[in-house]
Amino acid sequence: MNRKKVREILCSGETGAEVLVKGWVRTKRSSKNVSFIALNDGSVIHNLQVVVDVNDFDESLLRDINTGAALAVRGVLMPSSGSGQKVELVAREIELLGPADPEKFPIQPKKHSLEFLRENAHLRFRTNTFGAIFRIRHAMAFAIHDYFNRHGFYYLHTPIITASDAEGAGQMFRVTTLDALKPPLTPEGNVDFSSDFFGRPTNLTVSGQLEGELGATALGEIYTFGPTFRAENSNTTRHLAEFWMIEPEMAFYDLKDTMDLAEDFLKFLIRYALDHCADDLTFLAGRLREEEKGKPAEQQSMDLIEKLKFVAENDFERLTYSGAVEILKNSNHYKKKKFQFPVEWGVDLQSEHERYLVERHFKKPVILIDYPKEIKAFYMKQNDDGKTVAAMDVLFPQIGEIIGGSQREENFDKLVARMEEMHIPVDELWWYLDTRRFGTVPHSGFGLGFERFILFITGMGNIRDVIAFPRTPKNAEF
Ligand code: ATP
Ligand code: MN
């Protein structure tokens, strides 16, 4: 007999048929003559209620049906008289596929803290919260490919091992096959990378952008969607050492075109989540409400689904970095010295400033443009004022920066001059500079941090909870 997924059974609501269901026990309640088993197979947040007449089954079998155990149940779908579900499965045959020792299985039917579940990240998929998060994460990955495919972008796979440091920031993970204890040395006593695997120092990529630009200046519009690595020691709720980034790169786009794309793209993804992940979002919205119950009113965030609708339906605010600094300096928050970090034209905005603009001042997502060139990467297009570059950051509530992007400097001489000022090795990037030597065109792109976006969609507060196996400083378990 064909196995049916719980999702299919609950969606159709049909009764009368005999079906086979396989899944994991979430809870078991027993009375004298019947047991009710809540079975979850991961296809949907809801459990299927399995009704067991205890007189029809072996006592020892029933004893081994505990939270966490895997079952195959054959039975008949019946209208349910219980509350909360329309259908239930009246068991005829139960096979215990894999027992779970109730003394040892960590995920018990009670509220576990997110910290506890992080320590048990290998089993946390077995909870409603993480089931919902990872179904949504899947749907968002699918929607990203769908969006770009509809808009004529090509998916480009840029390398994970690279010899270049895209940002010039130098916080990279070295990739080497040299003996860490006894590396070969040059006559001067330095590590001899010429005998390393690639014959040169290599690292894990911090961005696919530079290679992405090569693709865009031939294919027109491309995007990358892959793992990205940063050896930055930032122990925040928004930084991972290994995260996934989506980086579209578009020939013939100026900064305005790029802002339009970023806004349309984000709104498409949010609408997709609202349309396709309603059950999981409803669950997460309830979770958030529960979590915020104790907080004072002004610290409570908007209902998750209201918030998603609000962002999908309203225009993002667009203004310059200079304008943002003005607003921050004139704010009561600033005057009362409530910002921890300085606000001064020329300094990078911190998350507290970004969130003030988004959550308190404009009360909607903000796109900031034209940042001081000193705080941005070498490849950004230099504006005519000589002070700023055509950069673009998209700022979201609760998160701050979710997208960083820019129009790229297409002028060979200006680009090389800036690289020299910033001590970027011009010779090593000869291949990148060829885009400006041969058929250079205005072009632009941005990077969306996938996990930051999933934080926003799910309403979760810690980036470690929206990636299956988080890598952060001192943490690479599982
Ligand atoms: P931040 O200032 O928040 O560290 P950034 O300026 O280093 O961000 P970019 O280099 O512009 O970020 O990267 C593009 C996007 O990638 C960011 O907007 C963000 O969404 C995401 N991102 C950057 N660093 C991380 C990280 N360590 N973990 C998760 N996502 C990240
Ligand atoms: Mn960073």
Short mmCIF file of C-alpha atoms and ligand atoms in Angstrom, two decimals, residues 167 206-207 230 232 234 238-245 247 348-349 354 376 379 393-394 399 401-405 446-453 463, ligand 1:
data_model
loop_
_atom_site.label_atom_id
_atom_site.label_comp_id
_atom_site.label_asym_id
_atom_site.label_seq_id
_atom_site.Cartn_x
_atom_site.Cartn_y
_atom_site.Cartn_z
CA GLU A 167 36.69 42.99 0.31
CA VAL A 206 33.95 35.85 1.53
CA SER A 207 31.87 36.76 -1.52
CA ARG A 230 34.08 35.01 7.35
CA GLU A 232 35.44 37.56 11.91
CA SER A 234 31.91 38.73 16.01
CA ARG A 238 23.52 38.36 13.36
CA HIS A 239 26.91 36.90 12.39
CA LEU A 240 27.94 33.40 11.40
CA ALA A 241 31.36 32.18 10.30
CA GLU A 242 29.63 30.17 7.55
CA PHE A 243 26.53 31.64 5.99
CA TRP A 244 24.73 31.62 2.67
CA MET A 245 24.61 34.62 0.44
CA GLU A 247 24.51 37.89 -4.92
CA ASP A 348 30.15 53.42 9.78
CA LEU A 349 26.63 53.15 11.15
CA GLU A 354 20.28 51.32 11.60
CA LYS A 376 33.21 51.02 1.69
CA TYR A 379 35.05 48.51 -6.30
CA ASP A 393 22.45 49.13 2.19
CA VAL A 394 18.96 47.81 2.85
CA ILE A 399 18.09 43.03 11.96
CA GLU A 401 21.66 45.55 7.45
CA ILE A 402 20.17 42.75 5.40
CA ILE A 403 21.57 43.73 1.99
CA GLY A 404 24.82 45.45 1.06
CA GLY A 405 25.36 46.49 -2.54
CA PHE A 446 24.24 43.34 -4.08
CA GLY A 447 24.52 40.62 -1.47
CA LEU A 448 21.61 39.39 0.61
CA GLY A 449 22.52 37.39 3.68
CA PHE A 450 20.19 34.40 3.46
CA GLU A 451 20.11 33.73 7.22
CA ARG A 452 19.48 37.39 8.05
CA PHE A 453 16.50 37.24 5.73
CA ILE A 463 20.99 33.63 13.56
P1 ATP B 1 27.78 43.65 8.84
O1 ATP B 1 28.21 45.07 8.86
O2 ATP B 1 26.41 43.42 9.40
O3 ATP B 1 28.81 42.72 9.40
P2 ATP B 1 28.81 43.48 6.19
O4 ATP B 1 28.91 44.90 5.84
O5 ATP B 1 30.03 42.76 6.61
O6 ATP B 1 27.65 43.27 7.28
P3 ATP B 1 28.51 42.61 3.44
O7 ATP B 1 29.96 42.33 3.31
O8 ATP B 1 27.93 43.77 2.73
O9 ATP B 1 28.11 42.69 5.00
O10 ATP B 1 27.70 41.28 3.08
C1 ATP B 1 26.42 41.29 2.46
C2 ATP B 1 25.35 40.69 3.34
O11 ATP B 1 25.75 39.44 3.88
C3 ATP B 1 25.02 41.52 4.57
O12 ATP B 1 24.11 42.52 4.24
C4 ATP B 1 24.42 40.49 5.50
O13 ATP B 1 23.06 40.26 5.18
C5 ATP B 1 25.20 39.25 5.18
N1 ATP B 1 26.29 38.99 6.13
C6 ATP B 1 27.48 39.61 6.21
N2 ATP B 1 28.26 39.07 7.15
C7 ATP B 1 27.54 38.05 7.70
C8 ATP B 1 27.81 37.09 8.72
N3 ATP B 1 28.98 37.05 9.35
N4 ATP B 1 26.84 36.19 9.00
C9 ATP B 1 25.67 36.20 8.35
N5 ATP B 1 25.35 37.07 7.37
C10 ATP B 1 26.27 38.00 7.05
#
